[in-house]
């Protein structure tokens, strides 16, 4: 089998060492960038849909409020109550135009048409069949909703409205099969309000509506508010559409010729999800002439029936272009790194392999029995040291062989003796080193963060105090203050964890410390819905411990128990002598949800927490204090059965001073 030179192997190893991480990093980076771009797009479209739904609902609520206000006008209830129509037609027409309504009709107490602003000649027909009118007549409160109005009812209000609503449905790719070729009903934002006299009698109903078919005001408002008229490479970034069933009746989606794409239909997949199953549909969709990231939500009438859809979409191309640009930059950097490291690898391999080859040749001679062979050091680095060591080795080889055999025998005996000791010490050493390292890191981090935090908190608090109560920036500044206070709490926890001061032990009673801590926390807000009871052993032996640190331990455990029961519960604190004597124990039990087995193993690790605002240092501090006191802390818990935390300390026979 042919041998490979060390230089070739070094170059190969260097190349693999850089190529594998580079490829891995490139793949992970590409996936992360893609995920980030998709998440950004998904978040954008979710925000756009929420904004569109809010704008749509605001228009409906504004219609209801407007009708409620105008229904209180004297000219309206006076005409219904006393038959005085003077000025009614002119006033209602003015209201209709000022409010931008397509329909404004006054009904009498029985629900019959009293006056139509756009068709005053037609009156007396029954409108009590209308669901909104019926709701007002029975409940006597204003109401507004989206409604589908039949063509004959549109004709009663105005022939122009009937013509505006009529549509020849355009055949659309990917739309579901349908027998309809035209649509004559109209989709309206419709409201109704009761009309009361000055003495509180209901005498009629004021009905108003806006026809959405072929109207552009609402969808253009959604696009303006949500997308700020954004344009990318000559195309609108955002679009909005209102569907009646699955037919576009109001949209700013453009056809290839620049006209609005009304009368086209939604895809079968979207219609089935939104109209048939009532779901909100998210996804990538080809809308008329380009790909969009789209969202569709159902539109319901007053009875909760799905009568249409609200759509918003954002152009996909800006996100894809951004993704491609990021990928090119990332891959270019990775490729450049591979090339540079490969060049360096060749140079280093040559420098390493040359003296190693010389040592290899000398070693071959020594193996043949030539112990006088020397190797020229040539440098003061590790290779030079290796050459010097090789030279010393050849001088002492005979004597070293004998010593090595003796050392081997002694080493075997020592290894057997030390193995048992090392196994016992390993767990304790690992945890001690980890706590020490994290403590040093925590102290450094806390020291470096505390000063800038103080500056941020002081300045943001001053700015908040200077702003007038109605200023819109107060909410943002209050968020800064609250989050800075939270950071300061975390820094305080880091400092307490890092400090780990040596305990100042004295003879003390744990019962007294328990009573002291409970007296401190009983009146706190978080304990007002908790039942706190004690079962303290009056003959509890004394312990030798640091009073302040024991207060900190018990306070931490009591607060943890309270935080586990935000909805209320019970805390029981017991003290007793340990089984077999020699120790004293304090147990804090709660009736909270309990701790899973997988979580119990990590409770005392620094920075591990299950709380949304916790630092994960409280129980680590408790563990460290108990270790310094040569005590212990134990956890007993089961899901749904609460948790009991027990601390134990060695006892002392001395009396309390």
XYZ file of C-alpha atoms in Angstrom:
657
model
C 0.000 0.000 0.000
C 1.616 3.323 -1.046
C 2.481 5.689 1.796
C 1.245 9.281 1.884
C 3.614 12.048 2.906
C 2.867 14.034 6.044
C 2.725 17.207 3.966
C -0.071 15.791 1.796
C -1.917 14.540 4.840
C -1.621 17.907 6.578
C -2.929 19.740 3.507
C -5.774 17.245 3.243
C -6.604 17.567 6.942
C -6.482 21.358 6.827
C -8.706 21.397 3.742
C -11.269 19.063 5.322
C -11.121 20.984 8.584
C -12.100 24.215 6.842
C -14.305 22.779 4.104
C -16.670 20.790 6.343
C -17.373 23.663 8.796
C -17.664 26.095 5.891
C -20.200 23.932 4.076
C -22.080 23.289 7.304
C -22.066 26.981 8.154
C -23.173 27.860 4.632
C -26.093 25.422 4.731
C -27.162 26.513 8.212
C -26.764 30.165 7.272
C -28.834 29.762 4.119
C -31.588 28.013 6.075
C -31.512 30.658 8.800
C -31.650 33.516 6.297
C -34.498 31.823 4.440
C -36.388 31.217 7.686
C -35.833 34.812 8.771
C -37.088 36.210 5.463
C -40.141 33.923 5.513
C -40.891 34.806 9.132
C -40.592 38.474 8.261
C -42.989 38.035 5.348
C -45.422 35.973 7.430
C -45.384 38.565 10.192
C -45.949 41.342 7.686
C -48.983 39.704 6.071
C -50.476 38.803 9.490
C -50.118 42.437 10.546
C -51.646 43.623 7.248
C -54.666 41.329 7.640
C -55.254 42.486 11.231
C -55.051 46.114 10.105
C -57.452 45.465 7.216
C -59.984 43.771 9.517
C -59.743 46.652 11.964
C -60.285 49.255 9.222
C -63.236 47.259 7.866
C -64.809 46.989 11.328
C -64.180 50.685 12.017
C -66.189 51.579 8.901
C -69.045 49.343 10.093
C -68.926 50.864 13.594
C -68.802 54.390 12.179
C -71.899 53.663 10.091
C -73.769 52.436 13.184
C -72.700 55.453 15.233
C -73.653 57.895 12.494
C -77.146 56.410 12.133
C -77.621 56.405 15.910
C -76.791 60.118 16.089
C -78.918 61.189 13.121
C -81.885 59.137 14.389
C -82.180 61.566 17.315
C -82.845 64.575 15.044
C -86.183 66.292 15.603
C -86.990 66.592 11.922
C -86.840 62.766 11.650
C -88.820 61.676 14.707
C -91.209 64.621 14.231
C -92.062 63.446 10.713
C -92.826 59.911 11.955
C -94.686 60.947 15.097
C -96.763 63.824 13.760
C -96.769 63.244 10.045
C -94.879 66.514 9.486
C -92.758 65.853 6.380
C -91.694 69.457 5.838
C -87.970 69.584 5.301
C -87.578 65.796 5.754
C -86.570 64.954 2.180
C -84.019 67.769 1.961
C -82.516 66.969 5.373
C -82.209 63.215 4.729
C -80.595 63.837 1.329
C -78.072 66.183 2.957
C -77.266 63.565 5.601
C -76.859 60.859 2.936
C -74.380 62.924 0.946
C -72.438 64.154 3.999
C -72.054 60.588 5.329
C -71.211 59.111 1.903
C -74.174 56.672 1.971
C -75.709 54.946 -1.026
C -78.944 54.218 0.853
C -80.749 56.241 3.552
C -84.328 55.140 4.234
C -86.728 55.980 7.066
C -89.134 53.232 8.255
C -92.165 53.554 10.530
C -92.757 51.605 13.767
C -94.092 48.582 11.881
C -91.085 48.424 9.556
C -92.760 49.895 6.457
C -90.927 52.367 4.231
C -91.821 55.953 5.191
C -89.324 57.812 2.982
C -86.508 56.804 0.627
C -83.957 59.503 -0.139
C -83.136 58.176 -3.635
C -86.640 56.958 -4.511
C -89.170 59.026 -2.515
C -92.028 57.969 -4.774
C -91.923 54.393 -3.422
C -93.210 54.043 0.140
C -95.328 51.733 2.277
C -93.587 48.438 1.395
C -92.701 46.127 4.289
C -88.998 46.029 5.279
C -89.480 44.103 8.537
C -88.140 40.979 6.797
C -84.663 42.529 6.840
C -82.583 40.942 9.606
C -81.082 44.261 10.750
C -84.478 45.999 10.809
C -86.018 43.100 12.706
C -83.178 43.254 15.253
C -83.789 46.984 15.839
C -87.587 46.569 16.095
C -87.242 43.817 18.726
C -84.243 45.061 20.724
C -84.490 48.831 20.053
C -80.701 49.233 19.807
C -78.542 50.302 16.823
C -76.933 47.564 14.739
C -74.624 47.385 11.704
C -73.157 44.516 9.694
C -72.292 43.305 6.202
C -75.301 42.125 4.219
C -76.090 40.705 0.762
C -79.079 42.604 -0.676
C -81.276 41.054 -3.422
C -81.510 42.922 -6.751
C -85.197 43.755 -6.299
C -84.430 45.531 -3.027
C -81.611 47.470 -4.679
C -84.041 48.457 -7.437
C -86.433 49.850 -4.809
C -83.719 52.165 -3.518
C -82.252 53.177 -6.892
C -81.947 51.692 -10.369
C -78.335 52.976 -10.384
C -77.502 50.749 -7.395
C -78.945 47.698 -9.133
C -76.832 48.419 -12.223
C -73.715 49.005 -10.089
C -74.175 45.655 -8.340
C -74.791 43.638 -11.530
C -71.677 41.792 -12.761
C -70.820 39.363 -15.517
C -68.523 36.871 -13.773
C -65.152 36.500 -15.495
C -63.926 32.886 -15.941
C -60.854 32.547 -13.708
C -58.117 29.859 -13.725
C -57.985 27.671 -10.590
C -61.491 28.774 -9.540
C -63.922 26.032 -8.577
C -66.718 24.884 -10.896
C -69.884 26.994 -10.771
C -73.057 27.320 -12.776
C -73.168 31.072 -12.272
C -72.211 33.410 -15.069
C -73.565 36.614 -13.544
C -74.240 38.165 -10.165
C -77.047 40.634 -9.516
C -77.245 40.920 -5.725
C -75.192 43.556 -3.925
C -72.848 43.382 -0.944
C -73.457 46.281 1.434
C -72.253 47.673 4.725
C -75.676 48.191 6.268
C -76.853 49.669 9.539
C -80.083 50.530 11.307
C -80.912 52.655 14.371
C -84.156 53.136 16.334
C -85.865 56.551 16.161
C -87.190 57.785 19.515
C -89.317 60.805 20.321
C -88.304 63.288 22.985
C -90.424 61.408 25.535
C -88.712 58.072 24.735
C -91.257 56.400 22.431
C -89.861 54.411 19.523
C -91.581 55.592 16.333
C -89.431 54.128 13.554
C -86.101 52.934 12.192
C -83.412 54.830 10.236
C -81.607 52.541 7.749
C -78.364 53.427 5.930
C -76.031 51.441 3.696
C -72.959 51.637 1.448
C -72.734 49.411 -1.644
C -69.315 47.717 -1.915
C -69.706 46.436 -5.496
C -67.395 48.421 -7.814
C -66.585 50.794 -4.924
C -62.880 51.493 -4.344
C -62.881 53.728 -1.268
C -62.592 51.007 1.378
C -59.972 48.794 -0.354
C -57.863 51.826 -1.266
C -57.997 52.995 2.349
C -56.795 49.557 3.500
C -53.904 49.678 1.014
C -52.964 53.251 1.970
C -52.962 52.565 5.715
C -51.368 49.114 5.532
C -48.811 49.580 2.720
C -48.475 53.395 2.394
C -48.869 53.194 -1.382
C -45.578 51.270 -1.617
C -44.307 50.472 -5.130
C -41.581 47.966 -6.067
C -40.236 47.956 -9.624
C -43.349 49.643 -10.914
C -45.804 47.348 -9.114
C -47.913 47.990 -6.046
C -46.438 46.234 -3.017
C -49.776 45.745 -1.267
C -53.279 44.955 -2.498
C -56.680 44.501 -0.864
C -59.908 42.917 -2.099
C -63.473 42.388 -0.878
C -65.182 39.246 -2.210
C -68.915 38.613 -2.381
C -68.923 34.857 -1.996
C -65.847 34.041 -4.191
C -66.262 36.941 -6.686
C -64.147 40.093 -6.472
C -66.563 43.009 -6.120
C -64.092 45.628 -4.822
C -60.330 45.478 -5.359
C -57.160 47.373 -6.212
C -55.565 44.291 -7.785
C -54.770 45.301 -11.371
C -55.159 43.389 -14.619
C -52.346 43.406 -17.154
C -54.022 46.407 -18.875
C -54.069 48.378 -15.605
C -57.796 48.012 -14.931
C -59.100 46.722 -11.597
C -59.668 42.971 -11.605
C -63.291 42.976 -10.428
C -65.659 40.136 -11.442
C -62.812 37.561 -11.241
C -63.058 34.689 -8.750
C -60.875 33.280 -5.979
C -59.202 29.899 -6.348
C -61.098 26.790 -5.309
C -58.568 26.083 -2.550
C -59.086 29.496 -0.946
C -62.875 29.464 -1.335
C -63.135 26.004 0.201
C -60.981 26.929 3.227
C -62.497 30.357 3.932
C -66.126 30.137 2.775
C -66.841 26.458 3.371
C -64.759 25.785 6.518
C -64.572 29.313 7.967
C -60.774 29.331 8.258
C -58.259 32.126 7.707
C -56.132 31.148 4.706
C -52.431 32.061 4.576
C -50.070 31.257 1.785
C -48.350 32.037 -1.451
C -50.818 32.811 -4.213
C -50.669 33.884 -7.855
C -52.973 36.905 -7.950
C -53.969 37.921 -11.507
C -50.438 38.563 -12.827
C -47.848 38.043 -10.087
C -47.061 36.039 -6.946
C -48.204 37.476 -3.620
C -47.986 36.438 0.010
C -51.689 36.507 0.745
C -54.192 36.164 3.566
C -57.952 35.670 3.297
C -60.441 35.972 6.181
C -64.202 35.275 6.073
C -66.783 38.095 6.180
C -69.951 37.276 8.157
C -73.401 38.810 8.066
C -75.447 39.658 11.162
C -76.546 36.038 11.545
C -72.972 34.717 11.416
C -73.265 33.296 7.875
C -70.141 33.484 5.687
C -71.075 35.740 2.767
C -67.683 36.854 1.486
C -63.962 37.271 2.101
C -61.503 40.029 2.972
C -58.098 39.660 1.258
C -54.753 41.412 1.706
C -51.583 40.520 -0.152
C -48.024 41.791 -0.334
C -45.803 41.362 -3.367
C -43.485 38.380 -2.926
C -40.709 39.670 -5.169
C -39.130 42.143 -2.652
C -38.701 39.327 -0.114
C -37.213 36.940 -2.696
C -34.808 39.581 -3.987
C -33.695 40.329 -0.425
C -33.163 36.612 0.216
C -31.047 36.193 -2.938
C -28.878 39.216 -2.070
C -28.196 37.898 1.429
C -27.376 34.445 0.098
C -24.877 35.767 -2.455
C -23.081 37.809 0.210
C -23.022 34.910 2.672
C -21.785 32.334 0.164
C -19.169 34.761 -1.191
C -17.730 35.298 2.283
C -17.690 31.547 2.940
C -15.920 30.828 -0.375
C -13.311 33.530 0.228
C -12.620 32.067 3.681
C -12.086 28.592 2.212
C -9.622 29.908 -0.376
C -7.597 31.926 2.154
C -7.398 29.119 4.698
C -6.372 26.616 1.994
C -3.454 28.815 0.970
C -2.353 29.192 4.575
C -2.691 25.405 5.047
C -0.222 24.690 2.216
C 2.420 27.025 3.698
C 2.022 25.663 7.235
C 2.105 22.039 6.043
C 5.421 22.610 4.280
C 6.993 24.220 7.357
C 5.805 21.417 9.620
C 6.624 18.483 7.367
C 10.282 19.394 6.626
C 11.727 18.997 10.199
C 9.338 16.114 10.912
C 10.774 14.269 7.924
C 14.294 14.745 9.318
C 13.234 13.384 12.705
C 11.578 10.433 10.987
C 14.796 9.518 9.210
C 16.779 9.807 12.474
C 14.255 7.656 14.314
C 14.664 4.982 11.631
C 18.405 4.886 12.364
C 17.842 4.707 16.139
C 15.443 1.826 15.614
C 18.315 0.044 13.899
C 20.464 0.450 17.028
C 22.339 3.685 16.250
C 21.892 5.643 19.508
C 24.535 8.207 18.481
C 22.296 9.778 15.813
C 21.476 13.436 16.466
C 18.923 15.782 14.937
C 19.609 19.468 14.316
C 17.024 21.570 16.200
C 17.018 24.502 13.762
C 14.263 26.485 15.603
C 12.975 27.255 19.088
C 9.366 26.228 18.491
C 7.660 22.910 19.282
C 9.501 21.166 16.407
C 12.850 22.388 17.768
C 11.901 21.182 21.228
C 10.923 17.844 19.723
C 14.368 17.540 18.087
C 16.132 18.371 21.369
C 13.990 15.849 23.202
C 14.795 13.264 20.543
C 18.499 13.839 21.106
C 18.149 13.431 24.869
C 16.101 10.333 24.307
C 18.821 8.609 22.333
C 21.360 9.334 25.098
C 19.281 7.832 27.873
C 17.313 5.220 25.999
C 18.833 2.164 27.698
C 18.412 3.553 31.202
C 14.955 4.942 30.395
C 13.658 1.555 29.258
C 14.377 0.023 32.651
C 12.888 2.992 34.514
C 9.811 2.912 32.348
C 9.128 -0.695 33.274
C 9.392 0.153 36.969
C 7.253 3.237 36.569
C 4.669 1.192 34.715
C 4.310 -1.223 37.602
C 4.045 1.583 40.168
C 1.641 3.533 37.988
C -0.725 0.599 37.687
C -0.980 0.302 41.467
C -1.489 4.047 41.919
C -4.137 4.170 39.217
C -6.142 1.481 40.997
C -5.938 3.415 44.271
C -6.860 6.752 42.786
C -9.650 5.577 40.516
C -12.110 5.095 43.373
C -11.226 8.506 44.871
C -11.570 10.286 41.549
C -14.983 8.829 40.904
C -16.222 10.089 44.262
C -14.786 13.564 43.717
C -15.723 13.977 40.063
C -19.358 14.996 40.490
C -18.574 17.483 43.272
C -15.621 19.018 41.410
C -17.535 19.459 38.177
C -20.363 21.289 39.888
C -18.019 23.401 42.020
C -15.957 24.452 38.998
C -19.088 25.238 37.030
C -20.519 27.390 39.813
C -17.190 29.180 40.276
C -16.809 29.896 36.574
C -20.390 31.092 36.214
C -20.060 33.163 39.382
C -16.959 34.925 38.033
C -18.720 35.516 34.697
C -21.877 36.745 36.452
C -19.888 39.213 38.578
C -18.154 40.619 35.523
C -21.343 40.890 33.492
C -23.314 42.461 36.359
C -20.555 45.045 36.997
C -20.340 46.053 33.335
C -24.134 46.238 32.843
C -25.165 47.999 36.068
C -23.747 51.466 35.261
C -25.295 51.855 31.761
C -28.582 50.452 33.132
C -28.657 53.175 35.774
C -28.163 55.814 33.077
C -30.913 54.382 30.890
C -33.346 54.150 33.831
C -32.609 57.675 35.104
C -32.914 59.391 31.722
C -35.996 57.457 30.603
C -37.713 58.194 33.956
C -36.914 61.922 33.596
C -38.195 61.944 30.009
C -41.388 60.172 31.130
C -41.952 62.727 33.889
C -41.489 65.621 31.412
C -44.076 64.340 28.916
C -47.699 65.578 29.279
C -50.316 62.903 30.169
C -51.759 62.683 26.663
C -48.446 62.328 24.831
C -48.372 59.189 22.616
C -44.713 58.563 23.518
C -45.490 57.893 27.185
C -46.384 54.258 26.524
C -43.048 53.581 24.769
C -41.067 55.343 27.531
C -42.989 53.453 30.232
C -42.035 50.202 28.468
C -38.347 51.275 28.549
C -38.575 52.076 32.290
C -40.319 48.774 33.113
C -37.892 46.649 31.111
C -34.872 48.520 32.560
C -36.163 47.857 36.081
C -36.455 44.201 35.123
C -32.849 44.207 33.878
C -31.733 45.794 37.160
C -33.471 42.991 39.063
C -31.591 40.446 36.950
C -28.281 42.267 37.603
C -29.023 42.232 41.328
C -29.583 38.481 41.133
C -26.288 38.057 39.260
C -24.428 39.986 41.946
C -26.014 37.946 44.744
C -25.102 34.740 42.938
C -21.534 35.869 42.223
C -20.861 37.183 45.720
C -21.031 33.814 47.578
C -19.689 35.386 50.790
C -18.337 33.179 53.517
C -21.081 32.530 56.118
C -20.770 34.234 59.510
C -22.078 31.341 61.550
C -23.747 31.652 64.937
C -26.039 29.522 67.078
C -29.618 30.228 66.014
C -33.167 28.879 65.935
C -34.622 28.197 62.500
C -38.118 28.623 63.995
C -37.353 32.284 64.726
C -36.059 32.837 61.202
C -39.199 31.230 59.715
C -41.473 33.479 61.809
C -39.394 36.517 60.823
C -39.621 35.737 57.071
C -43.367 34.968 57.186
C -44.023 38.198 59.063
C -42.184 40.023 56.286
C -44.167 38.538 53.371
C -47.680 38.010 54.775
C -48.908 41.484 53.764
C -47.440 41.418 50.255
C -49.955 41.520 47.391
C -48.894 38.113 46.063
C -49.794 36.490 49.445
C -53.286 37.972 49.808
C -54.975 35.014 48.124
C -52.737 32.436 49.821
C -53.336 30.541 53.061
C -50.049 30.372 54.991
C -49.851 27.952 57.947
C -46.978 26.761 60.138
C -46.242 23.565 62.039
C -43.043 24.400 63.940
C -41.465 22.002 66.429
C -41.265 23.860 69.740
C -38.322 21.645 70.803
C -36.400 22.139 67.567
C -32.634 21.813 68.129
C -30.430 24.820 67.424
C -28.234 25.061 64.329
C -24.901 26.771 63.618
C -25.500 29.008 60.575
C -25.354 32.515 59.109
C -28.597 34.262 60.111
C -28.865 36.518 57.037
C -28.074 33.712 54.606
C -30.675 31.434 56.237
C -33.240 34.252 55.931
C -32.326 34.494 52.248
C -32.737 30.719 51.763
C -36.161 30.508 53.444
C -37.371 33.744 51.780
C -36.390 32.399 48.338
C -38.212 29.112 48.929
C -41.367 30.830 50.287
C -41.479 33.293 47.355
C -40.992 30.429 44.864
C -43.945 28.612 46.456
C -46.113 31.749 46.196
C -45.152 32.347 42.549
C -46.157 28.769 41.711
C -49.760 29.593 42.754
C -50.779 32.902 41.079
C -54.465 31.933 41.339
C -54.270 31.134 45.061
C -53.517 28.115 47.216
C -51.908 27.105 50.491
C -48.341 27.205 51.845
C -47.346 25.100 54.865
C -44.018 25.598 56.659
C -42.876 22.804 59.002
C -39.782 22.390 61.160
C -38.553 19.165 62.726
C -35.468 17.295 63.873
C -33.942 15.146 61.156
C -34.380 11.396 61.172
C -31.667 9.775 63.289
C -30.749 13.095 64.932
C -27.803 15.310 64.071
C -29.752 17.572 61.670
C -32.599 20.084 61.782
C -35.031 20.454 58.857
C -37.423 23.111 57.512
C -39.926 22.067 54.823
C -41.942 24.546 52.670
C -44.883 22.817 50.939
C -47.263 24.356 48.381
C -50.416 23.167 46.605
C -49.236 24.363 43.179
C -49.140 22.442 39.878
C -46.000 20.476 40.758
C -42.716 20.052 38.855
C -42.103 17.576 35.969
C -39.363 14.977 36.501
C -37.189 16.401 33.714
C -37.321 19.870 35.288
C -36.472 18.717 38.836
C -33.006 17.595 37.682
C -32.167 21.142 36.527
C -33.751 23.220 39.328
C -30.481 24.147 41.018
C -28.530 24.901 37.833
C -27.695 28.604 37.404
C -29.881 30.507 34.921
C -32.397 27.657 34.580
C -35.948 28.940 35.126
C -39.491 28.131 34.056
C -40.736 31.653 34.794
C -41.263 34.256 32.092
C -39.476 36.936 34.154
C -37.158 34.818 36.339
C -33.348 34.909 36.325
C -32.829 31.274 37.274
C -30.452 32.254 40.112
C -32.643 31.953 43.239
C -32.360 28.189 43.717
C -28.707 28.186 42.604
C -27.996 30.681 45.408
C -29.932 28.492 47.847
C -27.889 25.456 46.776
C -24.599 27.346 47.192
C -25.509 28.623 50.663
C -26.526 25.156 51.855
C -23.263 23.680 50.506
C -21.235 26.281 52.438
C -23.143 25.308 55.591
C -22.518 21.586 54.928
C -26.277 21.204 54.646
C -28.562 20.007 51.861
C -31.729 20.953 49.965
C -34.175 18.342 48.648
C -37.181 18.526 46.289
C -40.289 16.356 46.425
C -42.896 17.036 43.749
C -45.403 15.407 41.414
C -47.559 16.965 38.707
C -50.862 18.145 40.139
C -49.834 17.338 43.739
C -47.776 20.371 44.739
C -44.108 20.708 45.714
C -42.168 20.400 48.993
C -38.679 21.974 49.326
C -36.748 20.775 52.413
C -33.490 22.204 53.784
C -31.417 20.454 56.441
C -28.536 21.750 58.616
C -26.265 20.099 61.166
C -27.411 20.723 64.744
C -25.408 22.189 67.638
C -25.727 21.504 71.363
C -24.989 25.112 72.310
C -27.632 27.451 73.715
C -28.721 30.607 71.958
C -26.854 33.588 73.356
